[in-house]
Coordinates of C-alpha atoms and ligand atoms in Angstrom, one line a residue:
M1 CA -3.3 -8.7 -21.0
E2 CA 0.1 -7.0 -21.3
L3 CA 2.9 -7.6 -18.8
R4 CA 5.3 -5.2 -20.0
L5 CA 5.8 -1.4 -19.5
T6 CA 4.5 0.8 -22.4
D7 CA 7.1 2.9 -24.0
E8 CA 5.7 6.1 -22.1
Q9 CA 6.2 4.1 -18.7
K10 CA 9.7 3.1 -19.7
M11 CA 10.3 6.7 -20.4
V12 CA 9.1 8.0 -17.1
Q13 CA 11.1 5.3 -15.2
Q14 CA 14.2 6.2 -17.0
T15 CA 13.8 9.9 -16.5
I16 CA 13.2 9.5 -12.9
R17 CA 16.2 6.8 -12.3
K18 CA 18.6 9.4 -13.9
F19 CA 17.1 12.3 -11.7
V20 CA 17.8 9.9 -8.5
E21 CA 21.2 8.8 -9.7
K22 CA 22.3 12.3 -10.6
E23 CA 20.6 14.5 -8.0
L24 CA 19.9 12.5 -5.1
M25 CA 22.4 9.6 -4.6
P26 CA 25.4 12.1 -4.6
L27 CA 23.8 13.5 -1.2
E28 CA 23.6 10.4 0.6
N29 CA 27.0 10.8 2.4
D30 CA 26.1 14.3 3.6
V31 CA 22.8 12.9 4.7
L32 CA 24.0 10.3 6.8
R33 CA 26.7 12.6 8.4
N34 CA 24.2 15.3 9.1
E35 CA 21.9 12.6 10.7
R36 CA 24.7 11.1 12.7
E37 CA 25.4 14.8 14.0
G38 CA 21.7 15.3 14.9
K39 CA 21.3 17.8 12.2
P40 CA 18.4 17.9 9.6
S41 CA 19.3 15.5 6.7
L42 CA 19.1 18.3 4.2
P43 CA 20.2 21.8 4.8
P44 CA 17.5 24.5 4.6
G45 CA 16.3 25.1 1.2
K46 CA 17.9 22.1 -0.3
L47 CA 14.6 20.3 -0.7
K48 CA 13.0 23.1 -2.5
E49 CA 15.9 23.2 -4.8
L50 CA 15.6 19.5 -5.7
Q51 CA 11.9 19.9 -6.2
L52 CA 12.6 22.6 -8.6
K53 CA 15.1 20.2 -10.4
A54 CA 12.4 17.6 -10.4
K55 CA 10.1 20.1 -12.0
E56 CA 12.2 20.9 -14.9
A57 CA 12.4 17.2 -15.7
G58 CA 8.7 17.1 -15.5
F59 CA 7.7 15.9 -12.1
W60 CA 5.8 18.5 -10.4
G61 CA 2.4 17.5 -8.7
I62 CA 2.7 14.1 -9.8
N63 CA -0.6 12.9 -8.3
T64 CA -2.2 16.4 -8.5
P65 CA -4.9 17.0 -10.8
E66 CA -4.1 18.9 -14.0
E67 CA -6.4 21.9 -13.0
Y68 CA -4.4 22.5 -10.1
G69 CA -1.2 22.6 -12.3
G70 CA -0.2 19.0 -11.6
A71 CA 0.9 16.2 -13.8
D72 CA -1.6 13.7 -12.5
L73 CA 0.7 10.9 -13.6
G74 CA -2.0 8.0 -12.6
Q75 CA -1.2 5.3 -10.3
M76 CA 0.8 2.9 -12.3
M77 CA 3.4 5.8 -13.0
L78 CA 3.1 6.7 -9.5
A79 CA 4.1 3.1 -8.5
L80 CA 7.0 3.1 -11.0
V81 CA 8.1 6.8 -9.5
Y82 CA 8.0 5.8 -6.1
M83 CA 10.0 2.4 -6.6
E84 CA 12.8 4.5 -8.1
V85 CA 12.8 7.4 -5.6
A86 CA 13.2 4.7 -2.9
K87 CA 16.5 3.6 -4.2
T88 CA 17.8 6.3 -2.3
F89 CA 17.3 7.2 1.4
V90 CA 17.9 10.9 0.9
P91 CA 14.3 12.3 2.1
F92 CA 13.1 13.7 -1.0
S93 CA 9.4 14.4 -2.0
F94 CA 8.2 16.0 -5.0
G95 CA 6.8 19.6 -4.9
G96 CA 3.3 20.5 -6.0
S97 CA 1.0 18.2 -4.1
A98 CA -1.4 17.8 -1.2
D99 CA -2.9 15.5 0.9
N100 CA -5.6 13.6 -1.2
I101 CA -8.4 14.5 1.4
L102 CA -7.7 18.1 1.1
Y103 CA -9.5 18.0 -2.3
Y104 CA -12.8 17.6 -0.2
A105 CA -12.3 21.3 0.7
N106 CA -15.0 23.9 -0.3
E107 CA -13.8 26.7 -2.5
E108 CA -13.0 29.0 0.5
Q109 CA -10.9 26.3 1.9
K110 CA -9.2 25.5 -1.3
K111 CA -8.1 29.2 -1.6
K112 CA -6.7 29.0 2.1
Y113 CA -5.4 25.5 2.4
L114 CA -5.2 23.4 -0.6
I115 CA -3.5 25.9 -3.1
P116 CA -0.9 27.2 -1.0
T117 CA -0.1 23.5 0.1
I118 CA 0.2 22.4 -3.4
N119 CA 2.5 25.7 -3.8
G120 CA 4.7 24.8 -1.1
D121 CA 3.8 27.9 0.9
K122 CA 2.0 25.7 3.7
K123 CA 2.6 22.4 5.2
S124 CA -0.1 19.9 6.4
C125 CA -0.3 16.9 8.5
F126 CA -3.1 14.5 9.4
A127 CA -4.0 13.5 13.0
M128 CA -6.2 10.4 13.6
T129 CA -4.0 8.2 16.0
E130 CA -4.4 9.0 19.7
P131 CA -2.3 7.4 22.8
G132 CA -5.3 5.2 23.3
A133 CA -6.4 4.5 19.7
G134 CA -4.1 3.5 16.8
S135 CA -5.2 0.4 15.0
D136 CA -8.5 0.9 16.7
T137 CA -9.3 4.1 15.0
Q138 CA -13.0 3.8 15.9
N139 CA -11.9 4.2 19.7
I140 CA -10.7 7.9 19.4
K141 CA -11.3 10.1 22.4
M142 CA -10.8 13.6 21.1
T143 CA -13.7 15.7 21.5
A144 CA -15.1 18.8 19.6
V145 CA -17.9 20.8 21.1
K146 CA -19.8 23.4 19.4
D147 CA -19.9 26.9 21.1
G148 CA -21.5 29.6 19.3
N149 CA -20.0 29.7 15.8
E150 CA -16.9 27.8 16.8
W151 CA -15.9 24.2 17.8
V152 CA -13.8 23.7 20.8
L153 CA -11.2 20.9 20.6
N154 CA -9.7 18.8 23.3
G155 CA -7.7 15.9 23.3
E156 CA -4.2 14.5 22.2
K157 CA -3.0 12.9 18.9
T158 CA 0.2 10.9 18.6
F159 CA 2.9 9.9 16.2
I160 CA 1.8 12.5 13.4
T161 CA 4.0 12.7 10.5
G162 CA 5.1 16.2 9.9
G163 CA 3.2 17.4 13.0
N164 CA 6.3 19.3 14.0
E165 CA 6.7 21.4 10.9
A166 CA 3.0 21.6 9.8
D167 CA 1.3 25.1 9.6
F168 CA -2.2 23.3 9.7
V169 CA -3.5 19.9 10.7
M170 CA -6.5 18.0 9.6
A171 CA -7.4 16.5 12.8
I172 CA -10.4 14.0 13.4
A173 CA -12.7 14.6 16.7
I174 CA -15.9 13.1 17.9
T175 CA -18.7 15.7 17.4
D176 CA -21.6 13.3 18.2
K177 CA -20.9 11.1 21.2
E178 CA -24.3 9.2 20.8
L179 CA -23.8 8.8 17.1
H180 CA -20.3 7.8 17.6
K181 CA -21.5 5.0 20.0
S182 CA -24.3 3.8 17.8
T183 CA -22.3 3.5 14.7
R184 CA -19.4 2.0 16.5
G185 CA -17.1 4.9 15.6
R186 CA -18.1 5.0 11.9
E187 CA -20.0 8.2 12.2
G188 CA -20.1 11.0 14.8
V189 CA -16.5 12.1 14.0
T190 CA -15.5 15.1 12.0
C191 CA -12.3 16.4 10.2
F192 CA -11.3 19.8 11.3
I193 CA -8.5 21.9 9.6
V194 CA -6.8 23.6 12.6
D195 CA -4.1 26.2 12.0
R196 CA -1.2 25.9 14.3
D197 CA -1.8 29.7 15.5
M198 CA -5.3 28.4 16.7
G199 CA -3.5 26.8 19.7
W200 CA -2.5 23.5 19.3
K201 CA 1.1 22.4 20.5
S202 CA 3.3 19.7 19.1
E203 CA 6.4 17.7 20.7
Y204 CA 9.0 15.7 18.8
I205 CA 8.8 11.9 19.3
H206 CA 12.3 10.4 18.9
T207 CA 12.0 6.9 17.1
M208 CA 14.6 4.2 16.1
G209 CA 14.7 5.8 12.6
E210 CA 15.4 9.3 11.3
W211 CA 11.6 9.9 11.0
G212 CA 10.4 11.8 13.9
P213 CA 6.7 12.3 14.3
A214 CA 4.9 14.5 16.8
G215 CA 2.6 14.4 19.7
L216 CA 0.0 16.9 19.3
V217 CA -2.1 18.6 22.4
F218 CA -5.3 20.4 21.8
D219 CA -6.2 22.2 25.0
N220 CA -9.4 24.3 24.4
V221 CA -8.6 25.0 20.7
R222 CA -11.2 27.0 19.2
V223 CA -12.0 26.3 15.5
P224 CA -14.2 28.3 13.5
E225 CA -17.2 26.5 11.9
E226 CA -16.0 27.0 8.3
N227 CA -13.0 24.7 9.0
I228 CA -14.8 21.6 8.9
L229 CA -13.3 19.5 6.0
G230 CA -15.8 17.5 4.2
E231 CA -19.4 17.1 6.0
L232 CA -20.1 17.1 9.8
N233 CA -20.0 13.8 11.5
K234 CA -18.5 12.1 8.3
G235 CA -14.9 12.4 9.1
Y236 CA -14.3 8.8 9.6
N237 CA -14.3 7.9 6.0
L238 CA -12.0 10.9 5.2
G239 CA -9.6 9.2 7.7
L240 CA -9.6 5.8 6.0
E241 CA -9.3 7.5 2.7
W242 CA -6.1 9.3 4.0
I243 CA -4.8 6.2 5.3
G244 CA -5.6 4.1 2.4
F245 CA -3.7 6.6 -0.1
A246 CA -0.3 5.6 1.3
R247 CA -1.0 2.0 2.0
W248 CA 0.2 0.1 -1.5
I249 CA 2.8 3.0 -1.7
V250 CA 4.7 1.6 1.4
G251 CA 5.1 -1.8 -0.8
A252 CA 6.3 0.4 -3.7
R253 CA 8.9 2.1 -1.6
A254 CA 10.0 -1.3 0.0
V255 CA 10.4 -2.5 -3.8
G256 CA 12.8 0.3 -4.5
A257 CA 15.0 0.0 -1.5
A258 CA 15.2 -3.7 -1.8
E259 CA 16.4 -3.4 -5.2
R260 CA 19.1 -1.1 -4.2
V261 CA 20.6 -2.9 -1.3
M262 CA 20.4 -6.3 -3.4
Q263 CA 22.4 -4.6 -6.1
M264 CA 24.8 -3.5 -3.4
S265 CA 25.0 -7.0 -2.0
I266 CA 25.5 -8.7 -5.6
D267 CA 28.4 -6.3 -6.2
Y268 CA 29.8 -6.8 -2.8
A269 CA 29.5 -10.6 -2.9
K270 CA 31.4 -10.7 -6.4
E271 CA 34.3 -8.8 -5.0
R272 CA 34.7 -9.9 -1.2
E273 CA 36.9 -12.9 -0.9
T274 CA 37.1 -15.4 2.0
F275 CA 39.1 -18.6 2.0
G276 CA 40.4 -18.0 -1.4
K277 CA 37.2 -17.4 -3.1
P278 CA 34.3 -14.6 -3.5
I279 CA 31.6 -15.2 -1.4
A280 CA 29.5 -14.9 -4.4
D281 CA 30.6 -18.4 -5.1
R282 CA 29.2 -19.8 -1.8
Q283 CA 25.8 -21.6 -2.0
A284 CA 24.6 -19.8 1.3
I285 CA 25.0 -16.5 -0.3
Q286 CA 23.5 -17.5 -3.5
I287 CA 20.4 -18.5 -1.7
M288 CA 20.1 -15.2 -0.2
I289 CA 20.4 -13.5 -3.5
A290 CA 17.9 -15.8 -5.2
D291 CA 15.3 -15.6 -2.5
S292 CA 15.5 -11.9 -2.2
A293 CA 15.3 -11.6 -6.2
V294 CA 12.1 -13.6 -6.3
E295 CA 10.5 -11.8 -3.2
I296 CA 11.2 -8.2 -4.8
D297 CA 9.5 -9.4 -7.8
A298 CA 6.4 -10.9 -6.1
A299 CA 6.0 -7.5 -4.1
R300 CA 6.5 -5.5 -7.5
W301 CA 3.6 -7.4 -9.1
L302 CA 1.4 -7.0 -6.0
V303 CA 2.1 -3.2 -6.0
L304 CA 1.5 -2.7 -9.8
N305 CA -1.7 -4.9 -9.7
A306 CA -2.9 -2.5 -6.6
A307 CA -1.9 0.6 -8.8
Y308 CA -3.4 -0.8 -11.9
T309 CA -6.8 -1.6 -10.5
L310 CA -7.1 2.0 -8.9
D311 CA -6.3 3.4 -12.5
Q312 CA -9.3 1.3 -13.6
G313 CA -11.4 3.0 -11.4
E314 CA -12.0 -0.4 -9.1
D315 CA -11.7 -0.8 -5.6
N316 CA -8.2 -1.8 -4.9
R317 CA -8.3 -2.0 -1.0
H318 CA -7.9 -5.7 -0.7
L319 CA -4.9 -5.5 -3.2
A320 CA -3.3 -2.4 -1.3
S321 CA -3.4 -4.3 1.9
M322 CA -1.7 -7.3 0.2
A323 CA 1.0 -5.2 -1.5
K324 CA 1.6 -3.3 1.9
L325 CA 1.8 -6.3 4.1
Y326 CA 3.8 -8.5 1.7
G327 CA 6.1 -5.5 0.5
A328 CA 7.0 -4.2 4.1
N329 CA 7.7 -7.7 5.1
M330 CA 9.8 -8.5 1.9
G331 CA 11.6 -5.2 2.5
N332 CA 12.5 -6.3 6.1
R333 CA 13.8 -9.5 5.0
V334 CA 15.7 -8.3 1.9
I335 CA 17.4 -5.5 3.9
D336 CA 18.4 -8.1 6.8
R337 CA 19.7 -10.5 4.1
A338 CA 21.8 -7.5 2.5
L339 CA 23.3 -6.8 6.0
Q340 CA 24.1 -10.2 6.6
I341 CA 26.0 -10.6 3.0
H342 CA 28.2 -7.6 3.9
G343 CA 29.1 -9.2 7.5
G344 CA 30.5 -6.8 9.8
M345 CA 30.7 -3.8 7.5
G346 CA 26.8 -4.2 7.1
Y347 CA 26.5 -3.2 10.8
T348 CA 28.7 -0.3 10.6
R349 CA 27.7 3.4 9.8
E350 CA 30.1 3.5 7.0
L351 CA 27.4 2.0 4.9
P352 CA 23.6 3.0 4.9
L353 CA 22.4 -0.7 5.4
E354 CA 22.0 -0.3 9.1
R355 CA 19.8 3.0 8.4
W356 CA 17.8 1.2 5.9
Y357 CA 17.3 -1.5 8.4
R358 CA 16.0 0.7 11.1
E359 CA 13.8 2.6 8.6
A360 CA 12.1 -0.6 7.1
R361 CA 10.9 -1.6 10.5
L362 CA 8.4 1.2 10.5
W363 CA 6.9 -0.1 7.2
R364 CA 5.4 -3.0 9.0
I365 CA 3.8 -0.7 11.6
Y366 CA 2.2 2.6 10.0
D367 CA -0.6 2.7 7.6
G368 CA -2.0 -0.3 9.2
T369 CA 0.1 -2.8 11.1
D370 CA 0.9 -6.3 9.5
E371 CA -1.8 -7.9 12.0
I372 CA -4.4 -5.1 10.8
Q373 CA -3.7 -6.0 7.0
R374 CA -4.1 -9.6 7.7
V375 CA -7.2 -8.9 9.6
I376 CA -8.7 -7.0 6.4
I377 CA -7.4 -9.7 3.8
S378 CA -8.8 -12.8 5.8
R379 CA -12.1 -10.8 6.3
N380 CA -12.5 -9.8 2.8
L381 CA -12.1 -13.5 2.0
L382 CA -14.1 -15.1 4.7
K383 CA -17.0 -12.8 4.2
G384 CA -16.8 -13.4 0.4
H385 CA -16.3 -9.7 -0.5
V386 CA -13.3 -10.7 -2.8
K387 CA -12.6 -14.2 -4.2
L388 CA -9.2 -15.6 -4.6
G389 CA -7.6 -14.7 -7.9
Q390 CA -10.2 -12.2 -8.6
F391 CA -7.9 -9.3 -9.5
I392 CA -6.3 -10.5 -12.7
Ligands
LIG401 C1 6.6 7.1 12.5 C2 5.0 7.0 12.5 C3 4.3 7.8 11.7 C4 3.1 7.8 11.8 N1 2.3 8.9 11.2 C5 0.9 8.9 11.4 C6 0.2 10.0 10.9 O1 0.7 11.0 10.0 N2 -1.1 10.2 11.4 C7 -1.6 9.3 12.1 O2 -2.9 9.5 12.5 N3 -1.0 8.1 12.7 C8 0.2 7.9 12.3 N4 1.0 7.0 12.8 C9 0.3 6.0 13.5 C10 0.1 4.5 13.1 O3 -1.0 4.5 12.2 C11 -0.1 3.7 14.2 O4 1.2 3.6 15.1 C12 -0.6 2.3 13.8 O5 -1.8 2.4 13.2 C13 -0.6 1.4 15.0 O6 -1.4 1.8 16.2 P1 -0.6 1.7 17.5 O7 0.6 2.1 17.6 O8 -1.4 2.3 18.6 O9 -0.5 0.2 17.7 P2 -1.9 -0.7 18.5 O10 -3.2 -0.4 17.8 O11 -1.7 -0.6 20.1 O12 -1.4 -2.1 18.2 C14 -0.3 -2.8 19.0 C15 -0.1 -4.3 18.6 O13 -1.3 -5.1 18.6 C16 -1.6 -5.6 17.5 N5 -3.2 -5.4 17.1 C17 -4.1 -4.4 17.3 N6 -5.3 -4.8 17.0 C18 -5.2 -5.9 16.7 C19 -6.2 -6.9 16.1 N7 -7.6 -6.6 16.1 N8 -5.9 -8.2 15.8 C20 -4.7 -8.5 16.0 N9 -3.7 -7.8 16.4 C21 -3.9 -6.5 16.7 C22 -0.9 -4.5 16.4 O14 -0.9 -4.9 15.0 C23 0.1 -4.4 17.0 O15 1.1 -5.4 16.8 C24 2.2 6.7 12.6 C25 2.9 5.9 13.4 C26 4.5 6.0 13.2 C27 5.2 5.0 14.1

């Protein structure tokens, strides 16, 4: 067993770290100011410009198969890359990628949706959650009824990331009520690719963070038969696969952000004096620094193990839940401590800590809440699907 990064992994980590420090961190003040003024975080065209710079550094389609022009870095590399990118709150995403489930598209759909998404000419979103069905994804109500060569979609979706900007949505709807009931939601639902101009409407949802998802309304939206993604009545598994992809990555992001705010806290503690001494000399501050360092590394290993396991072609769902649950909570604790170490300054909008504090709260909710991760982890152990210490 080797517990150190390879030279290649170190090189990727260093390259992306330099990119983040040189291209993204200098934009932080502008991003904060724009957000405070209710403007988009980055001016139009800026994301594309940054993506092209990342491309020059070799980061394009980082998880996209090579046959589609991607770098297909593998999961360990992805984990390292996401940890580095999360050291800034500048809303950057790499160009050249598409949702994992879009690769189930047939050849026609690939030409129409997958390739333009990879090329950045189309934006997608994925919609499973409804006002009455979040954790309980098997309880969705949106229906699709066949009419000739088309399906007619009716219902609502909520909290859809990218739903305000997307050109098309991959929406999950019930296509066979009996099957849906008899399989307790596991079958009888289908994933439809629905262009915005087929008639669905979106509305911005204001949240406590800068991340504004959308509510979507489908009122007799007619979708051609050829827009079924994957198989009829088998859309539930696609939904789980979409959610599962991002799960452990939430942990990776938490590690990166936590590292950054802890470094800020260490620097601040050495320079801020109270009662004639730097606060770094106070045991109360040292305890916060020590606890945070231990927890960041614990989360890092969980994330790397989840990534490594997937690279080995093994089922990483148990580890992904553990990495997400622990990482998200670690991130919240560490950011809270960083804010505390900065005292009143931590609470101001002069520093980005309050912004991270608000963003981090989301990590415990989306892609499966803390409680749902605990349900999954305990169920796996109680039913004997996994054993303690299995994944080493
Ligand atoms: C910013 C944001 C972006 C999102 N992006 C997307 C997206 O792109 N696409 C999409 O489809 N969805 C998206 N979601 C939805 C997200 O996945 C759901 O909000 C999440 O799964 C929780 O569902 P809910 O909000 O309905 O809470 P509920 O399911 O109503 O849960 C409420 C509370 O009850 C707890 N609870 C529920 N069931 C159990 C149980 N069995 N045991 C113990 N406790 C339980 C929960 O943990 C939570 O604390 C997004 C959400 C947010 C906030």
